[in-house]
Amino acid sequence: MKADAAPLPKIVVLASGSGTNLQALIEATRERDFPGEIIAVGCNRPGAFALERAAQANIPTFVIDHTKSDSREAFDASLMAELHRHNPDVIVLAGFMRILTPDFVRAFRGRMLNIHPSLLPAYTGLNTHKRVLEAGDKVHGVSIHFVTEELDGGPVIAQSEIRVNDDDTPESLAERVQQQEHLLYPIVLRWFCEGRIQLAADGVQFDGSLLPSPMRLADS
Ligand code: GRF
């Protein structure tokens, strides 16, 4: 816990890979005025670099290896048990490459955020950068949304867009989208920890009012 502070909202980050978003969140939450604290990082891959990043920041980690679970339900039950042990106020999916069961999602309804590399509702699922290029889109981006039972389909809180250039490749798009991710996720997590955003029956409430459309950070 940060020195001389009242208890802060507890954040658990779940990741599967390199953890660049986790790193951005670690750096943001280290700021003295950040209204939340990452209390644990969970991972489904034992060797993921995200675990190393957490360890370097002295954040406790746990691993639930999905290859050791007999079923999706068994994996989710193990993950749920670990999360209940930490009792987080918010679960942040940051490149967590597992589809969660509806029961799991319902248990954390309104308290679980995900980042997805497209301007949802366009391009749910994988390989978004390639699909954007194939479609000839001129605009691409990133979305942060509440997690609901529908894959990549929960109400979108905020988006950031980038322009697609003629010479872009999936890799160059991924790089620019990730730059936006690292800016946007800390902002949205701050809003959540401040109690400014809530999942309502009909969408996202921001400061008590229903958002007519996602908050937008436009690329310059
Ligand atoms: C991000 O691009 C995110 O949008 C997607 O997975 C990637 C995770 O990257 N869901 P990292 O592990 O945070 O570097």
Coordinates of N, CA and C and ligand atoms in Angstrom, one line a residue:
M1 N 0.9 -1.2 0.0 CA 0.0 0.0 0.0 C 0.9 1.2 0.0
K2 N 0.4 2.3 -0.7 CA 1.2 3.5 -0.7 C 1.2 4.1 0.7
A3 N 2.3 4.8 1.0 CA 2.5 5.4 2.3 C 1.4 6.3 2.7
D4 N 1.0 6.4 4.0 CA 0.0 7.3 4.6 C -1.2 7.5 3.8
A5 N -1.7 6.4 3.1 CA -2.9 6.5 2.3 C -4.0 5.7 2.9
A6 N -5.3 6.1 2.6 CA -6.4 5.2 2.9 C -6.4 4.1 1.9
P7 N -7.0 2.9 2.3 CA -7.0 1.8 1.4 C -7.5 2.2 0.0
L8 N -6.8 1.8 -1.0 CA -7.1 2.1 -2.4 C -7.8 1.0 -3.1
P9 N -8.6 1.2 -4.1 CA -9.2 0.1 -4.9 C -8.1 -0.9 -5.3
K10 N -8.4 -2.1 -5.1 CA -7.4 -3.2 -5.4 C -7.6 -3.7 -6.8
I11 N -6.5 -3.7 -7.5 CA -6.5 -4.1 -9.0 C -5.8 -5.4 -9.1
V12 N -6.3 -6.3 -9.8 CA -5.6 -7.5 -10.3 C -5.5 -7.5 -11.8
V13 N -4.3 -7.6 -12.3 CA -4.1 -7.6 -13.8 C -3.9 -9.0 -14.2
L14 N -4.6 -9.4 -15.3 CA -4.4 -10.8 -15.9 C -3.8 -10.6 -17.3
A15 N -2.7 -11.3 -17.5 CA -2.0 -11.2 -18.8 C -1.5 -12.5 -19.2
S16 N -1.2 -12.6 -20.5 CA -0.7 -13.9 -21.1 C 0.7 -13.8 -21.7
G17 N 1.1 -12.5 -22.1 CA 2.2 -12.4 -23.0 C 3.3 -11.5 -22.5
S18 N 3.7 -10.6 -23.3 CA 4.8 -9.7 -23.0 C 4.5 -8.7 -22.0
G19 N 3.3 -8.3 -21.9 CA 2.9 -7.4 -20.8 C 3.3 -6.0 -20.9
T20 N 3.3 -5.5 -22.1 CA 3.6 -4.0 -22.3 C 2.4 -3.2 -21.7
N21 N 1.2 -3.6 -21.8 CA 0.1 -2.9 -21.2 C 0.2 -3.0 -19.7
L22 N 0.6 -4.1 -19.2 CA 0.8 -4.3 -17.7 C 1.9 -3.2 -17.3
Q23 N 3.0 -3.1 -18.1 CA 4.0 -2.2 -17.7 C 3.5 -0.8 -17.6
A24 N 2.7 -0.4 -18.6 CA 2.1 1.0 -18.6 C 1.2 1.2 -17.4
L25 N 0.5 0.1 -17.0 CA -0.3 0.2 -15.8 C 0.5 0.3 -14.5
I26 N 1.6 -0.5 -14.5 CA 2.5 -0.5 -13.3 C 3.0 1.0 -13.1
E27 N 3.5 1.5 -14.3 CA 4.0 2.9 -14.2 C 3.0 3.9 -13.7
A28 N 1.8 3.8 -14.3 CA 0.7 4.7 -13.9 C 0.4 4.6 -12.5
T29 N 0.2 3.4 -12.0 CA -0.2 3.2 -10.6 C 0.9 3.5 -9.6
R30 N 2.1 3.6 -10.1 CA 3.2 4.1 -9.2 C 3.1 5.6 -8.9
E31 N 2.4 6.3 -9.7 CA 2.3 7.7 -9.5 C 1.6 7.9 -8.1
R32 N 2.0 8.9 -7.4 CA 1.6 9.1 -6.0 C 0.0 9.3 -6.0
D33 N -0.5 10.0 -6.9 CA -1.9 10.3 -6.9 C -2.8 9.3 -7.6
F34 N -2.2 8.2 -8.0 CA -3.1 7.2 -8.7 C -4.1 6.6 -7.7
P35 N -5.4 6.5 -8.0 CA -6.3 6.1 -7.0 C -6.6 4.6 -7.0
G36 N -5.6 3.8 -7.2 CA -5.7 2.3 -7.1 C -4.4 1.7 -7.0
E37 N -4.4 0.4 -6.7 CA -3.1 -0.3 -6.4 C -3.2 -1.7 -7.1
I38 N -2.2 -2.0 -7.8 CA -2.1 -3.4 -8.4 C -1.6 -4.3 -7.3
I39 N -2.5 -5.2 -6.9 CA -2.1 -6.1 -5.7 C -1.6 -7.4 -6.2
A40 N -1.9 -7.8 -7.4 CA -1.4 -9.1 -8.0 C -1.5 -9.1 -9.5
V41 N -0.7 -9.9 -10.1 CA -0.7 -10.1 -11.5 C -0.9 -11.6 -11.7
G42 N -1.9 -12.0 -12.5 CA -2.1 -13.4 -12.8 C -1.8 -13.7 -14.2
C43 N -1.4 -15.0 -14.5 CA -1.0 -15.3 -15.9 C -1.4 -16.8 -16.1
N44 N -1.7 -17.1 -17.3 CA -2.0 -18.5 -17.7 C -0.8 -19.2 -18.4
R45 N 0.3 -18.4 -18.5 CA 1.5 -19.0 -19.2 C 2.7 -18.9 -18.2
P46 N 3.2 -20.0 -17.8 CA 4.3 -19.9 -16.8 C 5.5 -19.0 -17.2
G47 N 5.8 -19.0 -18.5 CA 7.0 -18.2 -18.9 C 6.8 -16.8 -19.4
A48 N 5.6 -16.3 -19.3 CA 5.2 -15.0 -19.9 C 6.1 -13.9 -19.3
F49 N 6.5 -13.0 -20.1 CA 7.4 -11.9 -19.6 C 6.6 -11.0 -18.7
A50 N 5.3 -11.0 -18.8 CA 4.5 -10.2 -17.9 C 4.8 -10.5 -16.4
L51 N 5.1 -11.8 -16.2 CA 5.4 -12.2 -14.8 C 6.7 -11.6 -14.3
E52 N 7.6 -11.5 -15.2 CA 8.9 -10.9 -14.9 C 8.7 -9.4 -14.6
R53 N 7.9 -8.8 -15.4 CA 7.6 -7.3 -15.2 C 7.0 -7.1 -13.8
A54 N 6.1 -8.0 -13.4 CA 5.4 -7.9 -12.1 C 6.5 -8.1 -11.0
A55 N 7.3 -9.1 -11.2 CA 8.3 -9.4 -10.2 C 9.2 -8.2 -10.0
Q56 N 9.6 -7.6 -11.1 CA 10.5 -6.5 -11.0 C 9.9 -5.3 -10.3
A57 N 8.6 -5.3 -10.3 CA 7.9 -4.2 -9.6 C 7.4 -4.6 -8.2
N58 N 7.9 -5.8 -7.8 CA 7.5 -6.3 -6.5 C 6.0 -6.5 -6.3
I59 N 5.4 -6.9 -7.4 CA 4.0 -7.2 -7.3 C 3.8 -8.7 -7.3
P60 N 3.0 -9.2 -6.3 CA 2.8 -10.7 -6.2 C 2.2 -11.2 -7.5
T61 N 2.6 -12.4 -7.9 CA 2.1 -13.1 -9.1 C 1.5 -14.4 -8.8
F62 N 0.6 -14.9 -9.7 CA 0.2 -16.2 -9.6 C 0.0 -16.7 -11.0
V63 N 0.2 -18.1 -11.2 CA 0.1 -18.7 -12.5 C -1.0 -19.8 -12.4
I64 N -1.9 -19.7 -13.3 CA -2.8 -20.9 -13.5 C -2.6 -21.3 -14.9
D65 N -1.8 -22.4 -15.1 CA -1.4 -22.9 -16.4 C -2.6 -23.6 -17.1
H66 N -3.1 -23.0 -18.1 CA -4.3 -23.6 -18.8 C -4.0 -24.9 -19.4
T67 N -2.8 -25.2 -19.7 CA -2.5 -26.6 -20.3 C -2.6 -27.7 -19.2
K68 N -2.7 -27.3 -17.9 CA -2.8 -28.3 -16.9 C -4.3 -28.4 -16.4
S69 N -5.2 -27.7 -17.0 CA -6.6 -27.8 -16.6 C -7.3 -28.7 -17.6
D70 N -8.2 -29.5 -17.1 CA -8.9 -30.5 -17.9 C -9.9 -29.8 -18.8
S71 N -10.4 -28.7 -18.4 CA -11.5 -28.1 -19.2 C -11.4 -26.5 -18.9
R72 N -12.2 -25.8 -19.7 CA -12.3 -24.4 -19.5 C -12.9 -24.1 -18.2
E73 N -13.9 -24.9 -17.8 CA -14.6 -24.7 -16.5 C -13.6 -24.9 -15.3
A74 N -12.7 -25.9 -15.5 CA -11.8 -26.2 -14.4 C -10.7 -25.0 -14.3
F75 N -10.3 -24.6 -15.5 CA -9.4 -23.4 -15.4 C -10.0 -22.2 -14.8
D76 N -11.2 -21.9 -15.2 CA -11.9 -20.7 -14.6 C -12.2 -20.9 -13.1
A77 N -12.4 -22.1 -12.7 CA -12.6 -22.4 -11.2 C -11.4 -22.1 -10.5
S78 N -10.2 -22.5 -11.0 CA -8.9 -22.2 -10.3 C -8.7 -20.7 -10.3
L79 N -8.9 -20.1 -11.5 CA -8.7 -18.7 -11.5 C -9.6 -17.9 -10.6
M80 N -10.8 -18.3 -10.5 CA -11.8 -17.7 -9.6 C -11.3 -17.8 -8.2
A81 N -10.9 -19.0 -7.8 CA -10.4 -19.2 -6.4 C -9.2 -18.3 -6.1
E82 N -8.3 -18.1 -7.0 CA -7.2 -17.2 -6.8 C -7.6 -15.8 -6.7
L83 N -8.6 -15.4 -7.6 CA -9.1 -14.0 -7.5 C -9.8 -13.8 -6.2
H84 N -10.6 -14.7 -5.8 CA -11.3 -14.5 -4.5 C -10.3 -14.3 -3.3
R85 N -9.2 -15.0 -3.4 CA -8.2 -14.9 -2.4 C -7.7 -13.4 -2.4
H86 N -7.6 -12.8 -3.5 CA -7.1 -11.4 -3.6 C -8.2 -10.4 -3.4
N87 N -9.4 -10.8 -3.7 CA -10.6 -10.0 -3.5 C -10.4 -8.6 -4.2
P88 N -10.2 -8.6 -5.5 CA -10.0 -7.3 -6.1 C -11.3 -6.5 -6.3
D89 N -11.1 -5.2 -6.4 CA -12.2 -4.3 -6.8 C -12.4 -4.3 -8.3
V90 N -11.3 -4.5 -9.0 CA -11.4 -4.5 -10.5 C -10.3 -5.5 -11.0
I91 N -10.7 -6.2 -12.1 CA -9.9 -7.1 -12.8 C -9.6 -6.5 -14.2
V92 N -8.3 -6.4 -14.5 CA -7.9 -5.7 -15.7 C -7.3 -6.8 -16.6
L93 N -8.0 -7.1 -17.7 CA -7.4 -8.0 -18.7 C -6.5 -7.2 -19.6
A94 N -5.3 -7.6 -19.6 CA -4.3 -6.9 -20.4 C -3.5 -7.9 -21.3
G95 N -4.1 -8.2 -22.4 CA -3.5 -9.2 -23.3 C -3.7 -10.6 -22.7
F96 N -4.8 -10.8 -22.0 CA -5.1 -12.1 -21.4 C -5.9 -13.0 -22.5
M97 N -5.2 -14.0 -23.0 CA -5.6 -14.7 -24.2 C -6.4 -15.9 -23.8
R98 N -7.4 -15.8 -23.0 CA -8.2 -16.9 -22.6 C -9.7 -16.4 -22.7
I99 N -10.5 -17.2 -23.3 CA -12.0 -16.9 -23.3 C -12.5 -17.4 -22.0
L100 N -13.2 -16.5 -21.2 CA -13.7 -16.9 -19.9 C -15.2 -17.3 -20.0
T101 N -15.5 -18.3 -19.1 CA -16.9 -18.8 -19.2 C -17.9 -17.8 -18.7
P102 N -19.1 -17.9 -19.2 CA -20.2 -17.0 -18.8 C -20.3 -16.9 -17.3
D103 N -20.2 -18.0 -16.6 CA -20.4 -17.9 -15.1 C -19.3 -17.1 -14.5
F104 N -18.1 -17.2 -15.0 CA -16.9 -16.4 -14.5 C -17.2 -15.0 -14.7
V105 N -17.6 -14.7 -16.0 CA -17.8 -13.3 -16.3 C -18.9 -12.6 -15.5
R106 N -20.0 -13.4 -15.3 CA -21.1 -12.9 -14.5 C -20.6 -12.6 -13.0
A107 N -19.7 -13.4 -12.5 CA -19.3 -13.3 -11.1 C -18.6 -11.9 -10.9
F108 N -18.0 -11.4 -12.0 CA -17.2 -10.1 -11.9 C -17.9 -9.0 -12.7
R109 N -19.1 -9.2 -13.0 CA -19.8 -8.2 -13.8 C -19.6 -6.8 -13.3
G110 N -19.3 -5.9 -14.2 CA -19.1 -4.5 -13.9 C -17.7 -4.2 -13.2
R111 N -16.9 -5.3 -13.0 CA -15.6 -5.1 -12.4 C -14.5 -5.7 -13.2
M112 N -14.8 -5.9 -14.5 CA -13.7 -6.5 -15.3 C -13.6 -5.7 -16.6
L113 N -12.4 -5.3 -16.9 CA -12.2 -4.5 -18.1 C -11.3 -5.2 -19.0
N114 N -11.4 -5.0 -20.3 CA -10.6 -5.6 -21.4 C -10.1 -4.6 -22.4
I115 N -9.0 -4.8 -23.0 CA -8.5 -4.0 -24.0 C -8.5 -4.8 -25.3
H116 N -9.0 -4.2 -26.4 CA -9.0 -5.0 -27.6 C -8.5 -4.1 -28.8
P117 N -7.6 -4.6 -29.6 CA -7.0 -3.8 -30.7 C -7.8 -3.6 -31.9
S118 N -9.0 -3.0 -31.7 CA -9.8 -2.5 -32.9 C -10.8 -1.5 -32.4
L119 N -11.4 -0.9 -33.3 CA -12.5 0.0 -32.9 C -13.8 -0.8 -32.9
L120 N -14.0 -1.4 -31.8 CA -15.3 -2.2 -31.6 C -16.5 -1.4 -31.9
P121 N -17.6 -1.9 -32.5 CA -17.8 -3.4 -32.6 C -17.1 -4.0 -33.9
A122 N -16.3 -3.2 -34.6 CA -15.6 -3.8 -35.7 C -14.5 -4.7 -35.3
Y123 N -14.3 -5.8 -35.9 CA -13.2 -6.7 -35.7 C -13.0 -7.2 -34.3
T124 N -14.0 -7.9 -33.9 CA -13.9 -8.7 -32.7 C -12.9 -9.9 -33.0
G125 N -12.4 -10.5 -32.0 CA -11.5 -11.7 -32.2 C -10.1 -11.4 -32.6
L126 N -9.4 -12.3 -33.3 CA -8.0 -12.2 -33.5 C -7.6 -11.5 -34.8
N127 N -6.3 -11.3 -35.0 CA -5.7 -10.8 -36.3 C -6.4 -9.5 -36.7
T128 N -6.7 -8.6 -35.9 CA -7.4 -7.4 -36.2 C -6.6 -6.5 -37.2
H129 N -5.3 -6.4 -37.0 CA -4.5 -5.5 -37.9 C -4.6 -6.0 -39.3
K130 N -4.4 -7.3 -39.5 CA -4.4 -7.8 -40.8 C -5.8 -7.6 -41.5
R131 N -6.8 -7.8 -40.7 CA -8.2 -7.7 -41.3 C -8.5 -6.3 -41.6
V132 N -8.0 -5.3 -40.9 CA -8.2 -3.9 -41.2 C -7.5 -3.6 -42.5
L133 N -6.3 -4.1 -42.7 CA -5.6 -3.8 -44.0 C -6.3 -4.5 -45.1
E134 N -6.8 -5.7 -44.9 CA -7.4 -6.4 -46.0 C -8.7 -5.7 -46.4
A135 N -9.4 -5.1 -45.5 CA -10.6 -4.4 -45.8 C -10.4 -3.0 -46.4
G136 N -9.1 -2.5 -46.3 CA -8.8 -1.2 -46.9 C -9.3 0.0 -46.0
D137 N -9.5 -0.3 -44.7 CA -9.9 0.7 -43.8 C -8.9 1.8 -43.7
K138 N -9.3 3.1 -43.4 CA -8.4 4.2 -43.3 C -8.2 4.6 -41.8
V139 N -9.1 4.0 -41.0 CA -9.0 4.3 -39.6 C -9.0 3.0 -38.8
H140 N -8.2 3.0 -37.7 CA -8.1 1.8 -36.9 C -7.9 2.2 -35.5
G141 N -7.8 1.3 -34.5 CA -7.6 1.8 -33.2 C -7.8 0.8 -32.1
V142 N -8.1 1.2 -30.9 CA -8.1 0.4 -29.8 C -9.4 0.7 -28.9
S143 N -9.9 -0.3 -28.3 CA -11.1 -0.1 -27.5 C -10.9 -0.7 -26.1
I144 N -11.4 0.0 -25.1 CA -11.5 -0.6 -23.7 C -12.9 -0.7 -23.4
H145 N -13.3 -2.0 -22.9 CA -14.7 -2.2 -22.7 C -14.9 -3.0 -21.4
F146 N -16.1 -3.0 -20.9 CA -16.5 -3.9 -19.8 C -16.6 -5.3 -20.4
V147 N -16.2 -6.3 -19.6 CA -16.3 -7.6 -20.1 C -17.7 -8.2 -19.8
T148 N -18.4 -8.7 -20.8 CA -19.7 -9.3 -20.6 C -19.6 -10.7 -21.2
E149 N -20.7 -11.4 -21.2 CA -20.6 -12.8 -21.7 C -20.3 -12.9 -23.2
E150 N -20.6 -11.8 -23.9 CA -20.3 -11.8 -25.4 C -18.9 -11.4 -25.6
L151 N -18.1 -12.3 -26.4 CA -16.7 -12.1 -26.6 C -16.4 -10.7 -27.3
D152 N -15.6 -9.9 -26.7 CA -15.3 -8.5 -27.2 C -16.6 -7.7 -27.5
G153 N -17.7 -8.1 -26.8 CA -18.9 -7.4 -27.1 C -19.5 -6.6 -26.0
G154 N -18.8 -6.4 -24.9 CA -19.3 -5.6 -23.8 C -19.3 -4.1 -24.1
P155 N -20.1 -3.3 -23.4 CA -20.1 -1.9 -23.6 C -18.8 -1.2 -23.6
V156 N -18.5 -0.4 -24.7 CA -17.2 0.2 -24.8 C -17.1 1.5 -24.0
I157 N -16.1 1.6 -23.3 CA -15.9 2.8 -22.4 C -15.1 3.9 -23.2
A158 N -14.0 3.5 -23.8 CA -13.2 4.5 -24.5 C -12.5 3.9 -25.7
Q159 N -12.2 4.7 -26.6 CA -11.5 4.3 -27.8 C -10.4 5.4 -28.2
S160 N -9.4 4.9 -28.9 CA -8.4 5.8 -29.4 C -8.2 5.3 -30.8
E161 N -8.1 6.3 -31.7 CA -8.0 5.9 -33.1 C -6.6 6.3 -33.7
I162 N -6.2 5.6 -34.7 CA -5.1 5.9 -35.5 C -5.4 5.9 -37.0
R163 N -4.7 6.7 -37.8 CA -4.9 6.6 -39.2 C -4.1 5.4 -39.8
V164 N -4.7 4.8 -40.8 CA -4.0 3.7 -41.5 C -3.4 4.3 -42.8
N165 N -2.0 4.1 -42.9 CA -1.3 4.7 -44.0 C -1.2 3.6 -45.1
D166 N -1.0 4.1 -46.3 CA -0.9 3.1 -47.5 C 0.2 2.1 -47.3
D167 N 1.3 2.5 -46.6 CA 2.4 1.5 -46.5 C 2.4 0.8 -45.2
D168 N 1.3 0.8 -44.5 CA 1.2 0.1 -43.2 C 1.2 -1.4 -43.4
T169 N 1.8 -2.1 -42.4 CA 1.8 -3.6 -42.4 C 1.1 -3.9 -41.0
P170 N 0.7 -5.2 -40.9 CA 0.1 -5.6 -39.6 C 1.1 -5.2 -38.4
E171 N 2.3 -5.3 -38.6 CA 3.3 -5.0 -37.6 C 3.3 -3.5 -37.2
S172 N 3.3 -2.7 -38.3 CA 3.4 -1.2 -38.0 C 2.1 -0.8 -37.4
L173 N 1.0 -1.4 -37.8 CA -0.3 -1.0 -37.1 C -0.3 -1.4 -35.7
A174 N 0.2 -2.7 -35.5 CA 0.3 -3.2 -34.1 C 1.1 -2.2 -33.2
E175 N 2.2 -1.7 -33.7 CA 3.0 -0.9 -32.9 C 2.3 0.4 -32.6
R176 N 1.6 1.1 -33.6 CA 1.0 2.3 -33.3 C -0.3 2.1 -32.4
V177 N -1.0 1.0 -32.6 CA -2.1 0.7 -31.8 C -1.7 0.5 -30.3
Q178 N -0.5 -0.2 -30.2 CA -0.1 -0.4 -28.8 C 0.3 0.9 -28.1
Q179 N 0.9 1.8 -28.9 CA 1.2 3.1 -28.3 C 0.0 3.7 -27.7
Q180 N -1.1 3.6 -28.4 CA -2.4 4.2 -27.9 C -2.9 3.4 -26.7
E181 N -2.7 2.1 -26.8 CA -3.2 1.3 -25.7 C -2.5 1.7 -24.4
H182 N -1.2 2.0 -24.5 CA -0.5 2.3 -23.3 C -0.9 3.7 -22.7
L183 N -1.4 4.5 -23.5 CA -1.9 5.8 -23.1 C -3.3 5.7 -22.5
L184 N -4.1 4.9 -23.2 CA -5.6 4.8 -22.9 C -5.9 4.0 -21.6
Y185 N -5.2 2.9 -21.5 CA -5.6 2.0 -20.4 C -5.4 2.6 -19.0
P186 N -4.3 3.3 -18.7 CA -4.2 4.0 -17.4 C -5.3 5.0 -17.2
I187 N -5.7 5.7 -18.3 CA -6.7 6.8 -18.1 C -8.0 6.1 -17.7
V188 N -8.4 5.0 -18.4 CA -9.7 4.4 -18.1 C -9.6 3.7 -16.7
L189 N -8.5 3.1 -16.4 CA -8.4 2.5 -15.0 C -8.5 3.6 -13.9
R190 N -7.9 4.7 -14.2 CA -8.1 5.8 -13.2 C -9.5 6.2 -13.1
W191 N -10.2 6.4 -14.2 CA -11.7 6.7 -14.1 C -12.4 5.6 -13.3
F192 N -12.1 4.4 -13.5 CA -12.8 3.3 -12.8 C -12.5 3.4 -11.3
C193 N -11.3 3.6 -11.0 CA -10.9 3.6 -9.6 C -11.5 4.8 -8.9
E194 N -11.7 5.9 -9.6 CA -12.3 7.1 -9.0 C -13.8 6.9 -8.9
G195 N -14.3 5.8 -9.4 CA -15.8 5.6 -9.4 C -16.6 6.4 -10.4
R196 N -15.9 6.8 -11.5 CA -16.5 7.7 -12.5 C -17.2 6.9 -13.5
I197 N -16.8 5.6 -13.7 CA -17.5 4.8 -14.8 C -18.1 3.5 -14.2
Q198 N -19.3 3.3 -14.6 CA -20.0 2.1 -14.2 C -20.7 1.4 -15.4
L199 N -20.8 0.1 -15.2 CA -21.5 -0.7 -16.2 C -23.0 -0.6 -15.8
A200 N -23.8 -0.1 -16.7 CA -25.3 0.0 -16.4 C -26.0 -1.0 -17.3
A201 N -27.3 -1.1 -17.1 CA -28.1 -2.1 -17.8 C -28.0 -1.8 -19.3
D202 N -28.0 -0.5 -19.6 CA -28.1 -0.1 -21.0 C -26.8 0.5 -21.6
G203 N -25.7 0.3 -20.9 CA -24.4 0.8 -21.5 C -23.5 1.2 -20.4
V204 N -22.6 2.2 -20.7 CA -21.6 2.7 -19.7 C -22.1 4.1 -19.1
Q205 N -22.1 4.2 -17.8 CA -22.3 5.5 -17.2 C -21.0 6.1 -16.9
F206 N -20.9 7.4 -17.2 CA -19.7 8.2 -16.9 C -20.2 9.4 -16.1
D207 N -19.7 9.6 -14.9 CA -20.1 10.6 -14.0 C -21.6 10.6 -13.9
G208 N -22.2 9.5 -13.9 CA -23.7 9.4 -13.6 C -24.6 9.5 -14.8
S209 N -24.0 9.7 -16.0 CA -24.8 9.8 -17.2 C -24.4 8.8 -18.2
L210 N -25.4 8.3 -18.9 CA -25.1 7.2 -19.9 C -24.3 7.8 -21.0
L211 N -23.2 7.1 -21.4 CA -22.4 7.6 -22.5 C -23.1 7.4 -23.8
P212 N -23.4 8.4 -24.6 CA -24.0 8.2 -25.9 C -23.1 7.4 -26.9
S213 N -21.8 7.5 -26.7 CA -20.8 6.8 -27.5 C -19.6 6.7 -26.7
P214 N -18.6 5.8 -27.1 CA -17.4 5.7 -26.3 C -16.7 7.0 -26.2
M215 N -16.0 7.3 -25.1 CA -15.1 8.4 -25.0 C -14.0 8.2 -26.1
R216 N -13.5 9.2 -26.7 CA -12.6 9.1 -27.8 C -11.3 9.9 -27.5
L217 N -10.1 9.3 -27.7 CA -8.9 10.0 -27.8 C -8.4 9.9 -29.2
A218 N -8.5 11.0 -29.9 CA -8.1 10.9 -31.3 C -6.6 11.1 -31.5
D219 N -6.0 10.3 -32.4 CA -4.5 10.4 -32.6 C -4.3 11.7 -33.4
S220 N -3.1 12.3 -33.1 CA -2.9 13.6 -33.8 C -2.5 13.3 -35.3
Ligands
GRF1 C1 -2.6 -5.9 -26.9 O1 -2.4 -5.5 -28.2 C2 -4.0 -6.1 -26.6 O2 -4.8 -5.2 -27.3 C3 -4.3 -7.5 -27.0 O3 -3.2 -8.2 -26.6 C4 -2.0 -7.4 -26.7 C5 -1.3 -7.5 -25.4 O4 0.0 -7.0 -25.5 N1 -5.5 -7.9 -26.3 P1 0.9 -6.8 -24.2 O5 1.1 -8.2 -23.6 O6 0.2 -5.9 -23.2 O7 2.2 -6.3 -24.7

